[in-house]
CSV table of C-alpha atoms in Angstrom, one decimal:
chain,number,residue,atom,x,y,z
A,1,MET,CA,-77.5,75.3,83.5
A,2,SER,CA,-77.6,73.0,80.5
A,3,TYR,CA,-77.2,69.2,80.8
A,4,ARG,CA,-74.1,69.3,78.6
A,5,LEU,CA,-72.4,71.9,80.8
A,6,LEU,CA,-73.1,69.7,83.9
A,7,LEU,CA,-71.4,66.8,82.1
A,8,ARG,CA,-68.4,68.9,81.3
A,9,ILE,CA,-68.0,70.1,84.9
A,10,ALA,CA,-68.3,66.5,86.2
A,11,ALA,CA,-65.7,65.3,83.7
A,12,VAL,CA,-63.2,68.0,84.7
A,13,LEU,CA,-63.7,67.1,88.4
A,14,LEU,CA,-63.1,63.4,87.7
A,15,VAL,CA,-60.0,64.1,85.6
A,16,SER,CA,-58.7,66.3,88.4
A,17,LEU,CA,-59.4,63.6,91.0
A,18,PHE,CA,-57.9,60.7,89.1
A,19,GLY,CA,-55.0,62.8,87.9
A,20,SER,CA,-54.0,63.4,91.4
A,21,LEU,CA,-54.3,59.8,92.2
A,22,GLY,CA,-52.2,59.0,89.1
A,23,VAL,CA,-49.4,61.3,90.3
A,24,GLN,CA,-49.4,59.5,93.7
A,25,ALA,CA,-49.3,56.1,91.9
A,26,ALA,CA,-46.4,57.3,89.8
A,27,VAL,CA,-44.4,58.3,92.8
A,28,GLY,CA,-45.1,54.9,94.3
A,29,GLU,CA,-44.0,53.1,91.2
A,30,GLY,CA,-40.8,55.2,91.0
A,31,GLN,CA,-39.6,53.8,94.3
A,32,SER,CA,-38.2,50.3,94.7
A,33,PRO,CA,-41.0,47.8,95.2
A,34,LEU,CA,-41.0,45.7,98.3
A,35,PRO,CA,-38.8,42.7,97.5
A,36,GLY,CA,-40.7,39.5,97.0
A,37,LYS,CA,-40.0,36.5,99.3
A,38,ARG,CA,-37.8,33.9,97.7
A,39,LEU,CA,-38.3,30.4,99.0
A,40,ALA,CA,-35.5,27.8,98.9
A,41,ILE,CA,-35.9,24.0,99.6
A,42,VAL,CA,-32.4,22.5,100.1
A,43,ILE,CA,-31.9,18.8,100.5
A,44,GLY,CA,-28.7,16.7,100.9
A,45,ASN,CA,-28.8,12.9,101.3
A,46,SER,CA,-25.6,11.2,102.3
A,47,ASP,CA,-26.3,8.3,104.7
A,48,TYR,CA,-28.0,5.7,102.5
A,49,ARG,CA,-29.0,2.4,104.2
A,50,SER,CA,-29.0,0.2,101.0
A,51,ALA,CA,-25.9,-1.7,100.2
A,52,ARG,CA,-26.5,-0.8,96.5
A,53,LEU,CA,-26.3,3.0,97.2
A,54,PRO,CA,-22.8,4.1,98.4
A,55,HIS,CA,-22.4,6.7,101.1
A,56,LEU,CA,-22.0,10.2,99.7
A,57,ALA,CA,-19.8,12.2,102.0
A,58,ASN,CA,-20.4,15.6,100.5
A,59,ALA,CA,-24.1,15.6,99.8
A,60,ALA,CA,-25.2,16.8,103.3
A,61,ASN,CA,-22.3,19.2,103.4
A,62,ASP,CA,-23.3,20.6,100.0
A,63,ALA,CA,-26.9,21.3,101.3
A,64,ILE,CA,-25.7,22.9,104.5
A,65,ARG,CA,-23.1,25.2,102.8
A,66,PHE,CA,-25.5,26.2,100.0
A,67,SER,CA,-28.3,26.9,102.6
A,68,GLU,CA,-25.9,29.3,104.4
A,69,SER,CA,-25.2,31.1,101.1
A,70,LEU,CA,-28.9,31.4,100.3
A,71,LYS,CA,-29.7,32.8,103.7
A,72,ARG,CA,-27.1,35.5,103.2
A,73,LEU,CA,-28.8,36.3,100.0
A,74,LYS,CA,-32.1,36.8,101.9
A,75,PHE,CA,-33.9,33.6,100.8
A,76,ASP,CA,-36.4,31.9,103.2
A,77,VAL,CA,-34.6,28.6,103.4
A,78,LEU,CA,-35.9,25.1,104.4
A,79,THR,CA,-32.9,22.8,104.8
A,80,ALA,CA,-33.1,19.0,105.3
A,81,THR,CA,-30.4,16.3,105.3
A,82,ASN,CA,-30.7,12.5,105.1
A,83,LEU,CA,-34.5,12.5,104.3
A,84,SER,CA,-36.5,9.3,104.3
A,85,SER,CA,-39.5,8.9,102.0
A,86,ASP,CA,-41.8,10.3,104.7
A,87,GLY,CA,-39.2,13.1,105.3
A,88,PHE,CA,-39.6,14.2,101.7
A,89,THR,CA,-43.4,14.3,102.2
A,90,GLU,CA,-43.2,16.4,105.3
A,91,LEU,CA,-40.7,18.9,103.9
A,92,PHE,CA,-42.7,19.5,100.7
A,93,LYS,CA,-45.9,19.9,102.8
A,94,GLN,CA,-44.1,22.5,104.9
A,95,ALA,CA,-42.8,24.3,101.8
A,96,GLU,CA,-46.3,24.4,100.2
A,97,GLY,CA,-47.5,26.4,103.2
A,98,LYS,CA,-45.0,29.2,102.2
A,99,LEU,CA,-45.9,29.3,98.5
A,100,ALA,CA,-48.6,31.9,98.7
A,101,ASP,CA,-46.1,34.7,99.5
A,102,ALA,CA,-43.2,33.4,97.3
A,103,SER,CA,-42.1,35.4,94.2
A,104,ALA,CA,-39.6,32.6,93.3
A,105,VAL,CA,-38.9,29.0,94.4
A,106,LEU,CA,-35.5,27.3,94.4
A,107,ILE,CA,-35.0,23.6,94.9
A,108,PHE,CA,-31.5,22.1,95.5
A,109,TYR,CA,-31.0,18.4,95.8
A,110,ALA,CA,-27.7,16.6,96.4
A,111,GLY,CA,-27.8,12.8,96.7
A,112,HIS,CA,-28.5,9.7,94.7
A,113,GLY,CA,-30.8,10.0,91.7
A,114,VAL,CA,-31.7,7.5,88.9
A,115,GLN,CA,-33.5,7.6,85.6
A,116,LEU,CA,-35.8,4.9,84.3
A,117,GLY,CA,-37.7,5.1,81.0
A,118,GLY,CA,-36.8,8.8,80.7
A,119,GLU,CA,-38.2,9.6,84.2
A,120,ASN,CA,-35.9,11.0,86.9
A,121,TYR,CA,-36.2,9.8,90.5
A,122,LEU,CA,-34.7,11.2,93.7
A,123,LEU,CA,-33.8,8.5,96.2
A,124,PRO,CA,-34.6,8.8,99.9
A,125,VAL,CA,-32.1,7.4,102.4
A,126,ASP,CA,-34.5,4.5,103.3
A,127,THR,CA,-34.5,3.2,99.7
A,128,PRO,CA,-34.6,-0.6,100.0
A,129,ASN,CA,-31.8,-3.0,99.1
A,130,ALA,CA,-33.7,-3.7,95.8
A,131,GLU,CA,-33.1,-6.5,93.3
A,132,ASN,CA,-34.4,-4.4,90.3
A,133,LEU,CA,-35.1,-0.8,89.4
A,134,GLN,CA,-38.9,-1.1,90.0
A,135,GLU,CA,-38.3,-2.0,93.6
A,136,LEU,CA,-35.6,0.7,93.9
A,137,ILE,CA,-38.0,3.5,92.8
A,138,ALA,CA,-41.0,2.2,94.7
A,139,GLY,CA,-40.5,4.8,97.4
A,140,ALA,CA,-38.6,7.3,95.3
A,141,VAL,CA,-39.6,10.8,94.6
A,142,LYS,CA,-40.4,11.5,90.9
A,143,LEU,CA,-38.7,14.7,89.9
A,144,ASN,CA,-41.4,15.8,87.5
A,145,ASP,CA,-44.0,15.6,90.3
A,146,VAL,CA,-41.8,17.9,92.4
A,147,ILE,CA,-41.5,20.4,89.6
A,148,SER,CA,-45.2,20.4,88.8
A,149,ARG,CA,-46.0,20.8,92.5
A,150,PHE,CA,-43.9,24.0,92.9
A,151,ALA,CA,-43.7,25.5,89.4
A,152,SER,CA,-46.1,28.2,88.3
A,153,ARG,CA,-46.4,30.5,85.3
A,154,GLU,CA,-46.7,33.5,87.7
A,155,ARG,CA,-43.4,32.9,89.5
A,156,GLN,CA,-39.9,31.7,88.7
A,157,THR,CA,-38.9,28.2,89.6
A,158,PHE,CA,-35.2,27.0,89.8
A,159,VAL,CA,-34.1,23.4,90.3
A,160,PHE,CA,-30.4,22.5,90.9
A,161,LEU,CA,-29.6,18.8,90.8
A,162,ASP,CA,-26.2,17.5,92.0
A,163,ALA,CA,-27.6,13.9,91.7
A,164,CYS,CA,-26.2,12.5,88.5
A,165,ARG,CA,-24.7,9.3,89.9
A,166,ASN,CA,-24.1,5.8,88.5
A,167,ASN,CA,-27.2,3.7,88.1
A,168,PRO,CA,-26.9,1.2,91.0
A,169,MET,CA,-28.7,-1.5,89.1
A,170,GLY,CA,-26.5,-1.2,86.0
A,171,LYS,CA,-27.5,0.0,82.5
A,172,GLY,CA,-30.3,-1.5,80.5
A,173,PRO,CA,-32.7,-0.7,77.6
A,174,SER,CA,-34.6,1.8,79.8
A,175,ALA,CA,-32.1,2.4,82.6
A,176,MET,CA,-29.1,4.7,82.0
A,177,ASP,CA,-26.5,6.4,84.2
A,178,GLY,CA,-27.0,10.0,85.3
A,179,LEU,CA,-30.3,11.8,84.9
A,180,ALA,CA,-32.5,12.3,81.8
A,181,GLN,CA,-33.2,15.5,80.1
A,182,ILE,CA,-36.4,17.2,81.3
A,183,GLU,CA,-39.2,19.0,79.5
A,184,VAL,CA,-39.0,22.4,81.1
A,185,GLY,CA,-42.3,24.0,82.1
A,186,GLU,CA,-43.1,27.7,81.9
A,187,ASN,CA,-40.9,30.2,83.8
A,188,THR,CA,-38.6,27.4,85.0
A,189,PHE,CA,-34.9,26.9,85.1
A,190,ILE,CA,-33.2,23.5,85.7
A,191,ALA,CA,-29.5,22.9,86.2
A,192,PHE,CA,-27.8,19.5,86.2
A,193,ALA,CA,-24.3,18.9,87.7
A,194,THR,CA,-23.4,17.4,84.4
A,195,GLN,CA,-24.8,16.5,80.9
A,196,PRO,CA,-27.9,14.4,80.7
A,197,GLY,CA,-26.9,10.7,80.8
A,198,ASN,CA,-23.5,11.5,82.3
A,199,VAL,CA,-22.2,10.8,85.8
A,200,ALA,CA,-21.2,13.5,88.3
A,201,VAL,CA,-18.6,12.9,91.0
A,202,ASP,CA,-19.0,13.5,94.8
A,203,GLY,CA,-15.6,15.1,95.0
A,204,SER,CA,-12.6,14.6,97.4
A,205,GLY,CA,-12.9,17.9,99.2
A,206,ASP,CA,-15.6,19.2,101.5
A,207,ASN,CA,-18.0,19.8,98.6
A,208,SER,CA,-18.7,18.3,95.2
A,209,PRO,CA,-17.1,20.1,92.2
A,210,PHE,CA,-20.5,21.4,91.0
A,211,THR,CA,-21.5,22.8,94.5
A,212,THR,CA,-18.0,24.2,95.0
A,213,ALA,CA,-18.4,26.2,91.8
A,214,LEU,CA,-22.0,27.2,92.7
A,215,LEU,CA,-20.8,28.5,96.1
A,216,LYS,CA,-18.0,30.5,94.6
A,217,ASN,CA,-20.3,32.3,92.2
A,218,ALA,CA,-23.8,32.6,93.7
A,219,GLU,CA,-22.9,35.6,95.8
A,220,ILE,CA,-21.0,37.6,93.1
A,221,PRO,CA,-22.9,40.9,92.6
A,222,GLY,CA,-24.6,41.7,89.4
A,223,LEU,CA,-24.5,38.2,87.8
A,224,SER,CA,-27.7,37.1,86.2
A,225,ILE,CA,-28.4,33.4,86.6
A,226,SER,CA,-27.3,32.8,83.0
A,227,ASP,CA,-23.9,34.5,83.5
A,228,MET,CA,-23.5,32.7,86.8
A,229,MET,CA,-24.1,29.3,85.2
A,230,ILE,CA,-21.5,30.0,82.6
A,231,ARG,CA,-18.9,30.5,85.4
A,232,VAL,CA,-20.2,27.4,87.2
A,233,ARG,CA,-19.9,25.4,84.0
A,234,ASN,CA,-16.4,26.5,83.2
A,235,GLU,CA,-15.1,26.1,86.8
A,236,THR,CA,-16.7,22.6,87.2
A,237,GLU,CA,-15.1,21.5,84.0
A,238,ALA,CA,-11.7,22.8,85.1
A,239,ILE,CA,-12.0,21.1,88.5
A,240,THR,CA,-12.9,17.7,87.0
A,241,ILE,CA,-10.4,18.1,84.1
A,242,GLY,CA,-13.2,18.0,81.5
A,243,ARG,CA,-15.0,14.9,82.9
A,244,GLN,CA,-18.0,16.9,84.1
A,245,VAL,CA,-19.8,19.8,82.3
A,246,PRO,CA,-22.9,21.2,84.0
A,247,TRP,CA,-26.0,21.5,81.9
A,248,ASP,CA,-29.0,23.8,82.1
A,249,GLN,CA,-32.4,24.1,80.5
A,250,SER,CA,-34.5,27.3,80.8
A,251,ASN,CA,-37.9,28.8,79.9
A,252,LEU,CA,-37.6,31.9,82.1
A,253,ARG,CA,-39.5,35.1,81.2
A,254,GLU,CA,-37.0,37.5,82.8
A,255,GLN,CA,-33.5,37.3,84.2
A,256,PHE,CA,-33.0,36.3,87.8
A,257,TYR,CA,-30.3,37.6,90.2
A,258,PHE,CA,-29.3,35.7,93.3
A,259,THR,CA,-27.8,38.9,94.7
A,260,GLU,CA,-31.0,41.0,94.0
A,261,GLN,CA,-31.6,41.5,97.8
A,262,GLN,CA,-27.9,41.2,98.9
A,263,VAL,CA,-26.8,43.7,101.5
A,264,LEU,CA,-23.0,43.9,101.9
A,265,ASP,CA,-21.3,45.8,104.8
A,266,PRO,CA,-19.9,49.0,103.3
A,267,ALA,CA,-17.1,49.2,105.9
A,268,GLN,CA,-15.9,45.7,104.9
A,269,LEU,CA,-16.1,46.6,101.2
A,270,SER,CA,-14.0,49.7,101.8
A,271,ALA,CA,-11.5,47.7,103.9
A,272,SER,CA,-11.3,45.0,101.2
A,273,LEU,CA,-10.5,47.6,98.5
A,274,SER,CA,-7.8,49.1,100.7
A,275,ARG,CA,-6.1,45.8,101.3
A,276,ILE,CA,-6.2,44.9,97.6
A,277,LEU,CA,-4.7,48.3,96.6
A,278,ALA,CA,-1.9,47.9,99.2
A,279,ASP,CA,-0.9,44.5,97.6
A,280,PRO,CA,0.8,45.1,94.2
A,281,ALA,CA,-0.1,41.6,92.9
A,282,ALA,CA,-3.7,41.9,94.0
A,283,LYS,CA,-3.9,45.4,92.5
A,284,GLU,CA,-2.8,44.1,89.1
A,285,LYS,CA,-5.4,41.3,89.4
A,286,LEU,CA,-8.0,43.9,90.2
A,287,LYS,CA,-7.2,45.9,87.0
A,288,VAL,CA,-7.6,42.7,85.0
A,289,GLU,CA,-11.0,42.0,86.5
A,290,LEU,CA,-12.1,45.6,85.9
A,291,ALA,CA,-11.7,45.0,82.1
A,292,SER,CA,-14.9,42.9,82.3
A,293,ASN,CA,-16.6,43.6,85.6
A,294,ASP,CA,-17.8,46.4,87.8
A,295,LEU,CA,-15.7,47.6,90.7
A,296,GLN,CA,-17.6,45.9,93.5
A,297,THR,CA,-17.7,42.5,91.6
A,298,ALA,CA,-14.0,42.8,90.8
A,299,VAL,CA,-13.1,43.5,94.4
A,300,LEU,CA,-15.1,40.4,95.6
A,301,ILE,CA,-13.5,38.2,92.9
A,302,VAL,CA,-10.0,39.2,93.8
A,303,GLY,CA,-10.9,39.1,97.5
A,304,GLN,CA,-11.6,35.4,97.1
A,305,THR,CA,-8.0,34.8,96.3
A,306,LEU,CA,-6.7,36.7,99.4
A,307,ARG,CA,-7.4,35.0,102.7
A,308,SER,CA,-7.2,38.4,104.5
A,309,VAL,CA,-10.0,39.8,102.4
A,310,GLU,CA,-13.6,38.8,103.1
A,311,VAL,CA,-16.8,40.7,102.7
A,312,SER,CA,-19.8,39.7,104.9
A,313,PRO,CA,-23.4,40.6,104.7
A,314,LEU,CA,-24.4,43.7,106.7
A,315,PRO,CA,-25.8,42.8,110.2
A,316,ASP,CA,-29.4,43.6,111.0
A,317,ALA,CA,-30.1,47.3,111.6
A,318,ALA,CA,-30.8,46.6,115.2
A,319,ALA,CA,-27.2,45.3,115.7
A,320,LYS,CA,-25.7,48.8,115.5
A,321,PRO,CA,-26.9,52.2,116.7
A,322,ALA,CA,-28.0,54.5,113.9
A,323,GLY,CA,-25.3,57.1,114.6
A,324,THR,CA,-22.6,54.4,114.5
A,325,GLN,CA,-23.9,53.2,111.1
A,326,VAL,CA,-23.8,56.7,109.6
A,327,ALA,CA,-20.3,57.3,110.9
A,328,SER,CA,-19.1,53.9,109.6
A,329,LEU,CA,-20.6,54.6,106.2
A,330,GLU,CA,-19.1,58.0,106.0
A,331,GLY,CA,-15.7,56.7,107.0
A,332,ALA,CA,-16.0,53.9,104.4
A,333,ARG,CA,-16.9,56.4,101.7
A,334,GLN,CA,-13.9,58.7,102.4
A,335,SER,CA,-11.6,55.7,102.3
A,336,VAL,CA,-13.0,54.5,99.0
A,337,VAL,CA,-12.7,58.0,97.5
A,338,SER,CA,-9.1,58.1,98.4
A,339,GLY,CA,-8.4,54.7,96.9
A,340,LEU,CA,-10.3,55.4,93.7
A,341,GLU,CA,-8.4,58.6,93.1
A,342,THR,CA,-5.3,56.5,92.2
A,343,LEU,CA,-7.0,53.4,90.8
A,344,ILE,CA,-9.6,54.9,88.4
A,345,VAL,CA,-8.6,58.5,87.9
A,346,GLY,CA,-4.9,57.5,88.0
A,347,THR,CA,-1.7,59.3,88.3
A,348,SER,CA,-0.2,58.2,85.0
A,349,ALA,CA,1.4,61.1,83.1
A,350,THR,CA,0.8,59.3,79.8
A,351,GLU,CA,-3.0,59.4,80.2
A,352,THR,CA,-4.8,62.5,79.1
A,353,ASP,CA,-7.6,64.2,81.1
A,354,SER,CA,-10.1,63.1,78.4
A,355,GLN,CA,-9.0,59.5,78.8
A,356,LYS,CA,-9.3,59.7,82.6
A,357,ALA,CA,-12.8,61.2,82.3
A,358,THR,CA,-13.8,58.3,79.9
A,359,ASP,CA,-12.4,55.7,82.3
A,360,LEU,CA,-14.4,57.3,85.2
A,361,ALA,CA,-17.6,57.4,83.2
A,362,ARG,CA,-17.2,53.8,82.1
A,363,SER,CA,-16.7,52.7,85.8
A,364,ILE,CA,-19.8,54.5,86.8
A,365,GLN,CA,-21.8,52.9,84.0
A,366,THR,CA,-20.7,49.5,85.0
A,367,GLU,CA,-21.8,50.1,88.6
A,368,LEU,CA,-25.2,51.4,87.4
A,369,ARG,CA,-25.5,48.3,85.3
A,370,ARG,CA,-24.8,46.0,88.3
A,371,LEU,CA,-27.5,47.9,90.2
A,372,GLY,CA,-29.9,47.3,87.3
A,373,CYS,CA,-30.2,51.0,86.4
A,374,TYR,CA,-28.2,51.1,83.2
A,375,ARG,CA,-29.1,49.0,80.2
A,376,MET,CA,-27.1,50.6,77.4
A,377,THR,CA,-23.6,49.9,76.0
A,378,VAL,CA,-20.8,50.6,78.5
A,379,ASP,CA,-18.6,52.8,76.4
A,380,GLY,CA,-17.5,55.7,78.8
A,381,SER,CA,-19.5,58.2,76.8
A,382,TRP,CA,-21.6,60.1,79.3
A,383,GLY,CA,-24.8,61.2,77.5
A,384,LYS,CA,-28.5,61.4,78.0
A,385,GLY,CA,-28.8,57.6,78.6
A,386,SER,CA,-26.3,57.7,81.4
A,387,VAL,CA,-28.0,60.7,83.0
A,388,ARG,CA,-31.4,58.9,82.8
A,389,ALA,CA,-29.9,55.8,84.4
A,390,LEU,CA,-28.4,57.9,87.2
A,391,THR,CA,-31.8,59.6,87.7
A,392,ASN,CA,-33.5,56.2,87.9
A,393,TYR,CA,-31.0,55.2,90.6
A,394,TYR,CA,-31.7,58.3,92.6
A,395,LYS,CA,-35.5,57.8,92.2
A,396,ASN,CA,-35.4,54.1,93.3
A,397,THR,CA,-33.2,54.8,96.3
A,398,ALA,CA,-35.3,57.8,97.3
A,399,ARG,CA,-32.2,60.0,97.4
A,400,THR,CA,-31.7,63.6,96.3
A,401,ALA,CA,-29.7,63.9,93.1
A,402,SER,CA,-26.3,65.0,94.3
A,403,ALA,CA,-24.6,64.8,90.9
A,404,THR,CA,-25.5,64.2,87.3
A,405,GLU,CA,-21.9,64.1,86.0
A,406,PRO,CA,-19.2,61.5,86.7
A,407,THR,CA,-17.3,62.1,89.9
A,408,VAL,CA,-15.1,59.9,92.1
A,409,GLU,CA,-17.5,60.6,95.0
A,410,LEU,CA,-20.4,59.3,92.8
A,411,LEU,CA,-18.5,56.2,91.9
A,412,SER,CA,-17.7,55.6,95.6
A,413,ASP,CA,-21.4,55.8,96.5
A,414,LEU,CA,-22.4,53.3,93.8
A,415,PHE,CA,-19.5,50.9,94.8
A,416,LEU,CA,-20.8,50.8,98.4
A,417,ARG,CA,-24.4,50.1,97.3
A,418,SER,CA,-25.3,46.4,97.1
A,419,GLY,CA,-28.3,44.5,95.8
A,420,ARG,CA,-30.3,45.3,92.7
A,421,VAL,CA,-31.8,48.8,93.0
A,422,CYS,CA,-33.7,49.2,89.7
A,423,LYS,CA,-35.9,46.4,88.5
A,424,ASP,CA,-38.4,46.9,85.7
A,425,PRO,CA,-41.1,44.2,86.1
A,426,VAL,CA,-41.9,42.1,83.0
A,427,VAL,CA,-45.7,42.0,82.4
A,428,VAL,CA,-46.7,38.7,80.8
A,429,ARG,CA,-49.8,39.2,78.7
A,430,LYS,CA,-51.9,36.3,77.5
A,431,ILE,CA,-51.8,35.9,73.7
A,432,LYS,CA,-55.1,35.1,72.1
A,433,PRO,CA,-54.8,31.8,70.1
A,434,ALA,CA,-54.9,32.2,66.4
A,435,LYS,CA,-58.1,31.1,64.7
A,436,VAL,CA,-57.8,27.7,63.1
A,437,ALA,CA,-58.7,27.2,59.5
A,438,SER,CA,-62.1,25.6,60.4
A,439,GLU,CA,-63.0,28.7,62.4
A,440,ALA,CA,-61.7,31.2,59.9
A,441,ALA,CA,-63.5,29.8,56.8
A,442,PRO,CA,-67.1,30.7,58.0
A,443,ALA,CA,-65.9,34.3,58.8
A,444,ARG,CA,-64.4,34.7,55.3
A,445,LYS,CA,-67.6,33.3,53.7
A,446,LYS,CA,-69.7,35.8,55.6
A,447,ALA,CA,-67.5,38.7,54.6
A,448,ALA,CA,-67.7,37.6,50.9
A,449,ASN,CA,-71.5,37.4,51.2
A,450,ARG,CA,-71.7,40.9,52.6
A,451,LYS,CA,-69.5,42.3,49.9
A,452,ALA,CA,-71.7,40.6,47.2
A,453,ALA,CA,-74.8,42.0,48.8
A,454,ARG,CA,-73.4,45.6,48.7
A,455,SER,CA,-72.4,45.2,45.1
A,456,GLN,CA,-76.0,44.1,44.1
A,457,GLN,CA,-77.5,47.1,45.9
A,458,GLN,CA,-75.3,49.7,44.1
A,459,PRO,CA,-76.4,50.7,40.5
A,460,SER,CA,-74.0,49.6,37.9
A,461,ARG,CA,-71.9,52.4,36.3
A,462,PRO,CA,-72.0,52.7,32.5
A,463,ALA,CA,-68.8,51.5,30.8
A,464,ALA,CA,-66.3,54.1,29.9
A,465,PRO,CA,-66.1,55.0,26.2
A,466,PRO,CA,-63.1,53.8,24.2
A,467,PRO,CA,-60.2,56.2,23.9
A,468,ASP,CA,-60.0,58.5,20.9
A,469,ILE,CA,-56.9,57.5,19.0
A,470,SER,CA,-57.6,59.3,15.8
A,471,GLY,CA,-54.9,61.8,16.5
A,472,GLY,CA,-52.3,59.1,17.5
A,473,ILE,CA,-50.8,58.3,20.9
A,474,GLY,CA,-48.0,60.3,22.4
A,475,ILE,CA,-46.5,61.8,25.5
A,476,GLY,CA,-45.7,65.5,25.7
A,477,GLY,CA,-45.6,67.5,22.5
A,478,VAL,CA,-47.5,67.2,19.2
A,479,PHE,CA,-46.1,64.9,16.5
């Protein structure tokens, strides 16, 4: 047997072996990856000891309420209220111990904050009764140090600051009200309760206007952080009658969804839809919301306006026997199908079958988009792109494809599914720095020298004889 033949046999065996491994890897990639742990550090300082720093009734409440929301969204939450300078140190040390497993870090701070010389400082509750700003910030926490401590190019970092208060020492050449704009690092998102240099209010209710808007929108399904902040900005501005407009700065590499790991109770979703459909005014509100939202999001938004409608996270699997869960899900599904027959498919005699089919397809596309599986235009046209999105959904949920065409039963299944099912990771590749002129010049000189050397080695060709123009110059026939 020849050496070449042995090599060919070995190559075939290797291809076969790695090909089978590749198939297994592809199957693994098709399934939903294990969700990364998302760490949240939530701080609310209300009880300040300095006479120069007024009590903030809502700051601790803001931290507690937002922590509860983040826990429902499956964040690993560290919550602290009324932190001293040493308390900040201990909390950050505890958080650093959790960084290794974190795919994202969120920091929320409500309390007093000041800026001096373009630097922002978070004030502990044991801040002294200072005579000047230098004394005031002696034990303060520099915001840039916090960001650099927890930010990383490999994970997303989010900072929410409800700390834009009046400067307690008064304004000066280097001291202004509110907080200063920040140079955002890589893969970082920073949100201020109001514009840089402006003052945010604590609010007269249980929470500040900014946190009130944040709590209202953080758990709405399918909203990217960009879309969520637009809602928070508009609602905060409305609450404060234009005096406070939240501000954000971003250098993220991919979108982030608070509700990516959200798990809602299907039975409660079904019950919420039934209650809304039974209320004529709520049903009209739902139709309005469906013009710009998917069904699940529209139900939750309208549900916020009805005290009797509330959707909670699904309890742990151990809380209910498996058989009870299956029966509950099947009952919820049947109830939703019944409601959708009238809501989406409709009973209007003026709507043609073609229009009803388009409405149904559009509704399914919006649900697939909320789940992260559909990234094309939502137009109600069910084509190859829609089928691919549905196939992607089935693959990521490890389910057998039960339908490839729009049906009310399919819409019901998608409506009862929460979280973000399909997530294509963004691979960040390092870009080689371009050569500067000083590095490029020697390379060009070497190339020119090589070209000149080749031209000297080749024999010169004789010059071409001049053209014969004795017969005149023409194109085509003879003149």
